Amino acid sequence: MSDSSTARAEIGVTGLAVMGSNLARNFASKGFVTAIHNRSYAKTEALIKDHGGDGDFIASESAADFVASLAVPRKVIIMVKAGGPTDAVINELSELLEPGDILVDGGNAQFEDTRRREEALREKGIHFVGSGISGGEEGALLGPSIMPGGSAESYASLGPILEKISAHVDGVPCCTHIGTDGAGHFVKMIHNGIEYADMQLIAEAYDLLRSGAGLNPAEIAEVFSEWNKGELESFLVEITAEVLKQVDAETGKPLVDVILDAAGQKGTGTWTVQTALNLGVPVSGIAEAVFARGLSSAAAQRAAAQKVNLPGPSSPWEVQDKDAFIESVRLALYASKIVAYAQGFDVIAAGAKEYGWDIDNGALARIWRGGCIIRAVFLNRITEAFEETPDLGSLLFAPYFTEVVSRAQDSWRSVVAGAAKSGIPVPGFASSLAYYDGLRSERLPAAVIQGQRDFFGAHTYKRIDKEGTFHTLWSGDRTEVDA
């Protein structure tokens, strides 16, 4: 730790809860002189006391001293709670910074807030960067996936530092400039939406193996460990096996059996679904994952359902060949995961078009290969797909993924059908399959809906055989007229 009051830090972190503290330690351990600051100086002192040996820190008690310790152009990363607290810190620091300085929000901000903040600070000549940072506490310390937005000019100065502290896969940093203003937080939001779907699908696979095949948590852990050696290799599959292996010290039961079955959420999944709705992009798999968490937390309603004893199937699933069933669940999981990623990239494409961002989907998939929660081996395939066809209409159209779904679809269908017959809820698997079938259908029943809309609200319709917009006089002689 430097004791010199004249030392100039290369990067600064304000907000020293676990994520901010670990990020500061990461910067320092990579050789960057790191300024640190927290509203409560006790946390700053604790970081120096416990981890001062990680590198060269400059600790400041006041925001003014913190800013003064930074070399020009100053680079400050804010790691505080999203919303009002972030605005408060931005307002305080913006009065101390100068034109050309760079202010980074590394929290999970709503991307529209980031766009607003970027516009306001741009008027002051300050570069505002909304940056997604994925990987949790461990990633922040050892190497996260980083998704910075903002101006190209700010990335030219900030990028080399962020790339050095990010995770690396095959020697490539898991960090790239995403796009202007709110692009970084936008793709982080979608990343989290995909994460919701991925976690829900894995949970459904667990439920199928337990309720359908009768495997216990330890046996399912072995299945997941085996899956993690192949196509499904990923951080989430890996940690699921670890969770299922864990035995509760107090009761001797599998830990998963004593954890309350109510899944929490912090909002990014909901934001993803709301944004997709605003953009008119179907994300049924991600939406079902959000809704499933909501249902799991509806404790009073679920308890009432138990008292009512709502009827279900008369007999459980009778799995004759457990090995074949396990393989069918694996294939259904893989196909459903592909749909989740396809839907996520569809929203990114729509967002890029709506907000004028030039987002490289191949580069995005590449930086998700390491550090982040959804890191998975098949992201290499996604990168290859977008590199081969940058304007790919859907991830499902890429030859590799078309082949996977073709290979998996019989198992996918049998698992969803069997679950429905047995009363095992698989909203993620089922909605993903329904989306896939809708996408591949030559004609959908939406013509009926348009007819209904025209009947009750004169909303008009188009025809398949000629140009124009039409309305049928339903209350009159039912002739068709131009609308």
Coordinates of C-alpha atoms in Angstrom, one line a residue:
M1 CA 0.0 0.0 0.0
S2 CA 1.2 3.5 -0.9
D3 CA 1.4 6.0 1.9
S4 CA 2.2 8.9 -0.5
S5 CA -0.5 11.6 -0.7
T6 CA 0.9 12.6 -4.0
A7 CA 0.6 9.2 -5.6
R8 CA -1.6 9.0 -8.7
A9 CA -4.0 6.1 -9.0
E10 CA -4.7 4.6 -12.4
I11 CA -8.2 3.5 -11.5
G12 CA -10.6 4.2 -8.6
V13 CA -13.4 2.2 -7.0
T14 CA -16.1 3.7 -4.8
G15 CA -18.5 1.4 -3.0
L16 CA -16.6 -1.3 -1.1
A17 CA -19.2 -4.0 -0.4
V18 CA -18.1 -7.4 -1.5
M19 CA -18.3 -6.9 -5.2
G20 CA -16.6 -3.5 -5.1
S21 CA -13.9 -4.6 -2.7
N22 CA -13.1 -7.7 -4.8
L23 CA -13.0 -5.6 -8.0
A24 CA -10.6 -3.2 -6.3
R25 CA -8.4 -6.1 -5.2
N26 CA -8.5 -7.5 -8.7
F27 CA -7.2 -4.2 -10.2
A28 CA -4.5 -3.9 -7.6
S29 CA -3.3 -7.5 -8.0
K30 CA -2.9 -6.9 -11.7
G31 CA -0.5 -4.1 -11.1
F32 CA -2.8 -1.0 -11.2
V33 CA -2.4 1.6 -8.5
T34 CA -6.0 1.6 -7.2
A35 CA -7.8 4.4 -5.4
I36 CA -10.5 3.2 -3.0
H37 CA -13.4 5.0 -1.3
N38 CA -16.5 4.1 0.6
R39 CA -19.2 6.3 2.2
S40 CA -18.4 4.5 5.5
Y41 CA -14.6 4.8 6.0
A42 CA -14.7 1.6 8.1
K43 CA -15.1 -0.5 5.0
T44 CA -12.1 1.2 3.4
E45 CA -10.0 0.6 6.5
A46 CA -11.1 -3.1 6.5
L47 CA -10.0 -3.6 2.9
I48 CA -6.6 -2.2 3.6
K49 CA -6.2 -4.2 6.9
D50 CA -7.3 -7.5 5.4
H51 CA -6.1 -7.2 1.8
G52 CA -3.6 -4.3 1.6
G53 CA -0.9 -6.8 0.5
D54 CA -2.8 -7.5 -2.7
G55 CA -1.3 -4.5 -4.4
D56 CA -0.9 -0.7 -4.4
F57 CA -3.9 1.0 -2.9
I58 CA -4.6 4.7 -2.2
A59 CA -7.3 5.0 0.5
S60 CA -9.4 8.2 0.8
E61 CA -11.9 9.2 3.4
S62 CA -13.6 11.9 1.4
A63 CA -14.9 11.9 -2.2
A64 CA -12.7 15.0 -2.9
D65 CA -9.5 13.3 -1.8
F66 CA -10.5 10.2 -3.7
V67 CA -10.9 12.1 -7.0
A68 CA -7.7 14.0 -6.3
S69 CA -5.7 10.8 -6.0
L70 CA -6.6 9.8 -9.6
A71 CA -4.4 10.4 -12.6
V72 CA -6.0 12.4 -15.5
P73 CA -8.1 11.3 -17.3
R74 CA -9.7 10.0 -14.1
K75 CA -11.3 6.7 -14.2
V76 CA -13.8 5.9 -11.5
I77 CA -15.9 2.8 -11.0
I78 CA -19.1 3.1 -8.9
M79 CA -20.2 -0.1 -7.2
V80 CA -23.2 0.8 -5.2
K81 CA -26.9 -0.2 -5.1
A82 CA -28.8 0.6 -8.3
G83 CA -31.3 3.4 -8.5
G84 CA -31.3 6.4 -6.1
P85 CA -27.9 5.5 -4.4
T86 CA -26.2 5.4 -7.8
D87 CA -27.7 8.8 -8.8
A88 CA -26.5 10.3 -5.5
V89 CA -22.9 9.1 -6.0
I90 CA -23.0 10.3 -9.6
N91 CA -24.2 13.7 -8.6
E92 CA -21.5 14.0 -6.0
L93 CA -18.6 12.9 -8.1
S94 CA -19.7 14.8 -11.3
E95 CA -19.1 18.0 -9.3
L96 CA -15.6 16.9 -8.6
L97 CA -14.6 15.5 -12.0
E98 CA -13.5 17.4 -15.1
P99 CA -14.3 17.1 -18.8
G100 CA -12.6 14.1 -20.3
D101 CA -12.9 12.0 -17.1
I102 CA -14.6 8.6 -17.2
L103 CA -17.3 7.6 -14.7
V104 CA -18.3 3.9 -14.8
D105 CA -21.4 2.3 -13.2
G106 CA -20.6 -1.3 -12.6
G107 CA -23.9 -2.2 -11.0
N108 CA -27.0 -3.8 -12.4
A109 CA -28.6 -0.6 -13.6
Q110 CA -31.7 -0.4 -15.7
F111 CA -30.3 0.5 -19.2
E112 CA -32.7 3.4 -19.6
D113 CA -31.3 4.9 -16.5
T114 CA -27.9 4.5 -18.0
R115 CA -28.9 6.2 -21.2
R116 CA -30.3 9.1 -19.2
R117 CA -27.2 9.5 -17.1
E118 CA -24.9 9.2 -20.1
E119 CA -26.8 12.1 -21.8
A120 CA -26.6 14.3 -18.8
L121 CA -22.9 13.8 -18.1
R122 CA -22.1 14.1 -21.8
E123 CA -23.3 17.7 -21.5
K124 CA -20.6 18.2 -18.8
G125 CA -17.9 16.6 -21.0
I126 CA -17.7 13.6 -18.7
H127 CA -17.7 10.1 -20.3
F128 CA -20.3 7.9 -18.6
V129 CA -19.9 4.2 -19.0
G130 CA -22.6 1.7 -18.0
S131 CA -20.8 -1.6 -17.7
G132 CA -22.2 -5.0 -17.0
I133 CA -20.0 -7.1 -14.8
S134 CA -20.9 -10.8 -14.5
G135 CA -19.3 -13.5 -12.4
G136 CA -20.4 -12.7 -8.9
E137 CA -18.1 -12.2 -6.0
E138 CA -15.5 -14.7 -7.2
G139 CA -15.5 -13.3 -10.7
A140 CA -15.0 -9.8 -9.5
L141 CA -11.9 -11.0 -7.7
L142 CA -10.4 -13.5 -10.1
G143 CA -11.7 -12.3 -13.5
P144 CA -15.3 -11.4 -14.6
S145 CA -16.9 -11.0 -17.9
I146 CA -17.2 -7.3 -18.5
M147 CA -19.6 -5.6 -20.9
P148 CA -18.9 -1.8 -21.0
G149 CA -20.9 0.6 -23.0
G150 CA -20.2 4.3 -23.5
S151 CA -18.2 6.2 -26.1
A152 CA -15.5 4.6 -28.2
E153 CA -13.1 7.3 -26.9
S154 CA -13.7 6.2 -23.3
Y155 CA -13.1 2.6 -24.2
A156 CA -9.8 3.5 -25.8
S157 CA -8.6 4.6 -22.3
L158 CA -10.5 2.3 -20.1
G159 CA -10.6 -0.8 -22.2
P160 CA -7.0 -2.0 -21.7
I161 CA -7.4 -1.9 -17.9
L162 CA -10.8 -3.8 -17.9
E163 CA -9.5 -6.3 -20.4
K164 CA -6.5 -7.1 -18.2
I165 CA -8.6 -7.8 -15.1
S166 CA -11.3 -9.7 -17.0
A167 CA -11.4 -13.5 -17.3
H168 CA -9.5 -14.9 -20.3
V169 CA -10.4 -17.9 -22.5
D170 CA -7.8 -19.2 -25.0
G171 CA -5.8 -16.0 -24.3
V172 CA -8.8 -13.8 -25.3
P173 CA -10.1 -11.3 -22.7
C174 CA -13.8 -11.6 -21.8
C175 CA -14.3 -7.9 -22.3
T176 CA -15.2 -5.9 -25.3
H177 CA -16.8 -2.5 -26.1
I178 CA -20.5 -3.3 -26.5
G179 CA -21.9 0.0 -27.9
T180 CA -22.8 3.5 -27.0
D181 CA -24.8 4.8 -24.0
G182 CA -26.8 2.0 -22.4
A183 CA -25.7 -0.9 -24.6
G184 CA -23.5 -2.4 -21.9
H185 CA -26.2 -2.6 -19.3
F186 CA -28.7 -3.7 -21.9
V187 CA -26.7 -6.8 -22.8
K188 CA -26.0 -7.5 -19.1
M189 CA -29.8 -7.4 -18.5
I190 CA -30.3 -10.0 -21.4
H191 CA -27.4 -12.1 -20.0
N192 CA -29.3 -12.2 -16.7
G193 CA -32.5 -13.1 -18.5
I194 CA -30.8 -16.0 -20.2
E195 CA -29.4 -16.9 -16.8
Y196 CA -32.9 -17.1 -15.4
A197 CA -34.0 -19.4 -18.1
D198 CA -30.9 -21.6 -17.9
M199 CA -31.4 -22.0 -14.1
Q200 CA -35.1 -22.9 -14.5
L201 CA -34.4 -25.5 -17.1
I202 CA -31.7 -27.1 -15.0
A203 CA -34.1 -27.2 -12.1
E204 CA -36.8 -28.8 -14.3
A205 CA -34.3 -31.4 -15.4
Y206 CA -33.5 -32.2 -11.7
D207 CA -37.3 -32.5 -11.0
L208 CA -37.8 -34.8 -13.9
L209 CA -34.9 -37.1 -12.8
R210 CA -36.2 -37.1 -9.3
S211 CA -40.0 -37.3 -9.8
G212 CA -39.8 -39.3 -13.0
A213 CA -36.9 -41.6 -12.6
G214 CA -36.9 -41.7 -8.8
L215 CA -33.2 -40.7 -8.4
N216 CA -32.1 -39.2 -5.2
P217 CA -30.1 -35.9 -5.1
A218 CA -26.7 -37.6 -4.8
E219 CA -27.5 -39.8 -7.8
I220 CA -28.7 -36.7 -9.8
A221 CA -25.5 -35.0 -8.8
E222 CA -23.6 -37.8 -10.5
V223 CA -25.7 -37.4 -13.6
F224 CA -25.0 -33.6 -13.7
S225 CA -21.3 -34.2 -13.2
E226 CA -21.4 -36.6 -16.2
W227 CA -23.3 -34.1 -18.3
N228 CA -20.8 -31.5 -17.5
K229 CA -18.2 -33.5 -19.4
G230 CA -20.0 -33.1 -22.7
E231 CA -22.3 -30.8 -24.7
L232 CA -23.8 -29.3 -21.5
E233 CA -20.5 -28.4 -19.9
S234 CA -21.2 -25.1 -18.1
F235 CA -20.7 -23.3 -14.9
L236 CA -24.4 -23.7 -13.9
V237 CA -24.4 -27.5 -14.6
E238 CA -21.2 -27.8 -12.6
I239 CA -22.4 -26.0 -9.5
T240 CA -25.8 -27.8 -9.6
A241 CA -23.9 -31.0 -9.1
E242 CA -22.1 -29.5 -6.2
V243 CA -25.4 -28.2 -4.6
L244 CA -27.0 -31.6 -5.0
K245 CA -24.0 -33.4 -3.4
Q246 CA -24.2 -31.3 -0.3
V247 CA -25.5 -32.9 2.9
D248 CA -27.0 -30.7 5.6
A249 CA -24.9 -31.0 8.7
E250 CA -27.8 -30.4 11.1
T251 CA -30.3 -32.9 9.7
G252 CA -28.2 -35.3 7.7
K253 CA -30.6 -34.7 4.7
P254 CA -29.6 -33.5 1.3
L255 CA -29.2 -29.8 1.6
V256 CA -31.6 -29.3 -1.4
D257 CA -34.4 -30.9 0.7
V258 CA -34.1 -28.4 3.6
I259 CA -33.8 -25.3 1.4
L260 CA -37.2 -23.5 1.1
D261 CA -38.5 -23.9 -2.4
A262 CA -39.1 -20.2 -3.0
A263 CA -36.7 -18.7 -5.6
G264 CA -35.7 -15.0 -5.1
Q265 CA -35.0 -12.5 -7.8
K266 CA -33.5 -9.0 -8.0
G267 CA -35.4 -7.7 -11.1
T268 CA -33.1 -8.2 -14.2
G269 CA -35.1 -11.1 -15.4
T270 CA -38.3 -9.1 -15.1
W271 CA -36.6 -6.2 -16.9
T272 CA -35.7 -8.6 -19.8
V273 CA -39.2 -9.7 -20.2
Q274 CA -40.7 -6.2 -20.0
T275 CA -38.1 -4.9 -22.5
A276 CA -38.8 -7.8 -24.9
L277 CA -42.5 -7.0 -24.7
N278 CA -41.9 -3.4 -25.5
L279 CA -39.7 -4.4 -28.5
G280 CA -42.3 -7.0 -29.6
V281 CA -39.9 -9.9 -29.3
P282 CA -41.1 -13.3 -27.9
V283 CA -39.0 -14.6 -25.0
S284 CA -41.4 -17.2 -23.7
G285 CA -38.7 -19.4 -22.2
I286 CA -37.2 -16.5 -20.2
A287 CA -40.7 -15.2 -19.2
E288 CA -41.7 -18.7 -17.9
A289 CA -38.5 -18.8 -15.8
V290 CA -39.5 -15.4 -14.2
F291 CA -43.1 -16.6 -13.7
A292 CA -41.9 -19.9 -12.2
R293 CA -39.9 -18.0 -9.6
G294 CA -43.0 -15.9 -8.8
L295 CA -45.2 -19.0 -8.4
S296 CA -42.5 -20.7 -6.2
S297 CA -42.7 -17.6 -3.9
A298 CA -46.5 -17.5 -3.7
A299 CA -46.4 -19.5 -0.4
A300 CA -50.0 -18.7 0.8
Q301 CA -51.6 -19.5 -2.5
R302 CA -49.6 -22.8 -2.9
A303 CA -50.6 -23.7 0.7
A304 CA -54.2 -23.1 -0.1
A305 CA -53.9 -25.3 -3.2
Q306 CA -52.7 -28.1 -1.0
K307 CA -55.7 -27.8 1.3
V308 CA -58.1 -27.8 -1.7
N309 CA -56.3 -30.9 -2.9
L310 CA -56.4 -29.9 -6.6
P311 CA -56.7 -33.1 -8.6
G312 CA -53.8 -34.3 -10.7
P313 CA -52.9 -37.5 -12.7
S314 CA -54.0 -40.8 -11.1
S315 CA -50.6 -42.5 -11.5
P316 CA -47.0 -41.4 -11.4
W317 CA -44.5 -41.7 -14.3
E318 CA -43.3 -45.2 -14.8
V319 CA -39.9 -45.0 -16.3
Q320 CA -38.9 -48.4 -17.6
D321 CA -35.3 -47.6 -18.8
K322 CA -33.7 -45.1 -16.5
D323 CA -30.6 -44.7 -18.7
A324 CA -32.7 -43.9 -21.8
F325 CA -34.8 -41.5 -19.7
I326 CA -31.8 -39.7 -18.4
E327 CA -30.5 -39.2 -22.0
S328 CA -33.9 -37.9 -23.1
V329 CA -33.9 -35.3 -20.3
R330 CA -30.3 -34.3 -21.3
L331 CA -31.3 -33.8 -24.9
A332 CA -34.5 -31.9 -23.9
L333 CA -32.4 -29.7 -21.6
Y334 CA -29.9 -28.9 -24.3
A335 CA -32.6 -28.1 -26.9
S336 CA -34.4 -25.8 -24.4
K337 CA -31.2 -24.0 -23.5
I338 CA -30.6 -23.3 -27.2
V339 CA -34.0 -21.7 -27.4
A340 CA -33.3 -19.5 -24.4
Y341 CA -30.1 -18.2 -25.9
A342 CA -31.8 -17.7 -29.3
Q343 CA -34.5 -15.7 -27.7
G344 CA -31.9 -13.6 -25.8
F345 CA -30.0 -12.8 -28.9
D346 CA -33.2 -11.9 -30.7
V347 CA -33.9 -9.2 -28.0
I348 CA -30.3 -7.9 -28.4
A349 CA -30.8 -7.6 -32.1
A350 CA -34.0 -5.7 -31.6
G351 CA -32.5 -3.5 -29.0
A352 CA -29.6 -2.7 -31.2
K353 CA -31.9 -1.7 -34.0
E354 CA -34.2 0.4 -31.7
Y355 CA -31.4 2.3 -30.0
G356 CA -28.8 2.5 -32.8
W357 CA -26.2 0.2 -31.2
D358 CA -23.7 -1.7 -33.4
I359 CA -23.5 -4.8 -31.3
D360 CA -21.2 -7.7 -32.5
N361 CA -23.1 -10.8 -31.4
G362 CA -20.1 -13.0 -32.1
A363 CA -17.9 -10.9 -29.9
L364 CA -20.6 -10.9 -27.2
A365 CA -20.8 -14.7 -27.1
R366 CA -17.0 -14.8 -27.0
I367 CA -16.8 -12.7 -23.8
W368 CA -19.5 -14.8 -22.2
R369 CA -17.3 -17.9 -22.4
G370 CA -15.5 -17.1 -19.2
G371 CA -16.0 -15.3 -15.9
C372 CA -19.8 -14.9 -16.2
I373 CA -22.6 -17.1 -14.7
I374 CA -23.8 -18.4 -18.1
R375 CA -20.4 -19.4 -19.3
A376 CA -20.7 -22.6 -21.2
V377 CA -18.7 -24.6 -23.8
F378 CA -21.4 -24.2 -26.4
L379 CA -20.9 -20.4 -26.5
N380 CA -18.0 -21.3 -28.8
R381 CA -20.6 -22.6 -31.2
I382 CA -22.6 -19.4 -30.9
T383 CA -19.5 -17.3 -31.6
E384 CA -18.8 -19.4 -34.7
A385 CA -22.4 -19.1 -35.9
F386 CA -22.4 -15.3 -35.8
E387 CA -18.9 -15.1 -37.2
E388 CA -20.1 -17.2 -40.2
T389 CA -23.4 -15.3 -40.6
P390 CA -23.4 -12.0 -38.8
D391 CA -27.0 -11.2 -39.7
L392 CA -28.2 -14.7 -38.6
G393 CA -32.0 -14.5 -38.4
S394 CA -32.1 -16.8 -35.4
L395 CA -29.6 -18.9 -33.6
L396 CA -31.8 -21.9 -34.4
F397 CA -31.0 -21.3 -38.1
A398 CA -27.3 -22.0 -37.7
P399 CA -26.5 -25.5 -39.0
Y400 CA -24.9 -26.7 -35.8
F401 CA -28.0 -25.8 -33.7
T402 CA -30.4 -27.0 -36.3
E403 CA -28.7 -30.4 -36.2
V404 CA -28.8 -30.5 -32.4
V405 CA -32.5 -29.7 -32.2
S406 CA -33.2 -32.3 -35.0
R407 CA -31.3 -34.9 -32.9
A408 CA -33.0 -33.9 -29.7
Q409 CA -36.6 -33.2 -30.7
D410 CA -38.0 -36.7 -30.3
S411 CA -36.7 -36.8 -26.7
W412 CA -37.7 -33.2 -26.1
R413 CA -41.3 -34.0 -27.2
S414 CA -41.5 -37.2 -25.2
V415 CA -40.2 -35.6 -22.0
V416 CA -42.7 -32.7 -22.3
A417 CA -45.6 -35.0 -23.0
G418 CA -44.7 -37.4 -20.2
A419 CA -44.3 -34.6 -17.8
A420 CA -47.8 -33.2 -18.7
K421 CA -49.3 -36.7 -18.3
S422 CA -47.6 -37.2 -14.9
G423 CA -48.3 -33.7 -13.5
I424 CA -44.7 -32.6 -13.3
P425 CA -44.5 -28.9 -14.1
V426 CA -41.9 -28.1 -16.8
P427 CA -42.9 -24.6 -18.0
G428 CA -39.4 -23.9 -19.4
F429 CA -39.2 -27.1 -21.4
A430 CA -42.8 -26.8 -22.6
S431 CA -42.7 -23.1 -23.6
S432 CA -39.4 -23.6 -25.4
L433 CA -40.8 -26.5 -27.4
A434 CA -43.9 -24.5 -28.2
Y435 CA -41.8 -21.5 -29.3
Y436 CA -39.7 -23.8 -31.6
D437 CA -42.9 -25.3 -33.1
G438 CA -44.3 -21.9 -33.6
L439 CA -41.2 -20.7 -35.3
R440 CA -41.1 -23.6 -37.7
S441 CA -44.8 -23.5 -38.6
E442 CA -45.7 -22.4 -42.1
R443 CA -49.0 -21.0 -40.9
L444 CA -50.1 -20.1 -37.4
P445 CA -53.7 -19.7 -36.0
A446 CA -53.1 -15.9 -35.7
A447 CA -55.5 -15.5 -38.6
V448 CA -58.3 -16.4 -36.2
I449 CA -57.2 -13.8 -33.8
Q450 CA -57.1 -11.1 -36.5
G451 CA -60.6 -12.2 -37.5
Q452 CA -61.7 -11.8 -33.9
R453 CA -60.1 -8.4 -33.5
D454 CA -61.7 -7.2 -36.7
F455 CA -65.1 -8.5 -35.5
F456 CA -65.2 -6.8 -32.1
G457 CA -63.1 -3.8 -32.7
A458 CA -62.8 -3.2 -36.4
H459 CA -59.0 -3.6 -36.1
T460 CA -58.7 -4.7 -39.8
Y461 CA -56.6 -7.4 -41.3
K462 CA -54.4 -8.1 -44.3
R463 CA -54.9 -10.8 -46.9
I464 CA -52.4 -13.4 -48.3
D465 CA -53.6 -12.9 -51.9
K466 CA -53.5 -9.1 -52.4
E467 CA -52.1 -5.9 -51.1
G468 CA -54.0 -3.6 -48.8
T469 CA -55.8 -3.5 -45.4
F470 CA -59.4 -4.7 -45.1
H471 CA -62.4 -4.8 -42.8
T472 CA -65.5 -7.0 -42.9
L473 CA -68.8 -5.3 -42.1
W474 CA -69.7 -7.9 -39.5
S475 CA -72.7 -6.0 -38.2
G476 CA -74.0 -5.3 -41.7
D477 CA -74.1 -7.5 -44.8
R478 CA -70.6 -8.9 -44.1
T479 CA -69.1 -7.6 -47.2
E480 CA -65.4 -6.8 -47.2
V481 CA -64.3 -3.2 -47.7
D482 CA -60.9 -1.4 -48.0
A483 CA -59.8 0.0 -44.6

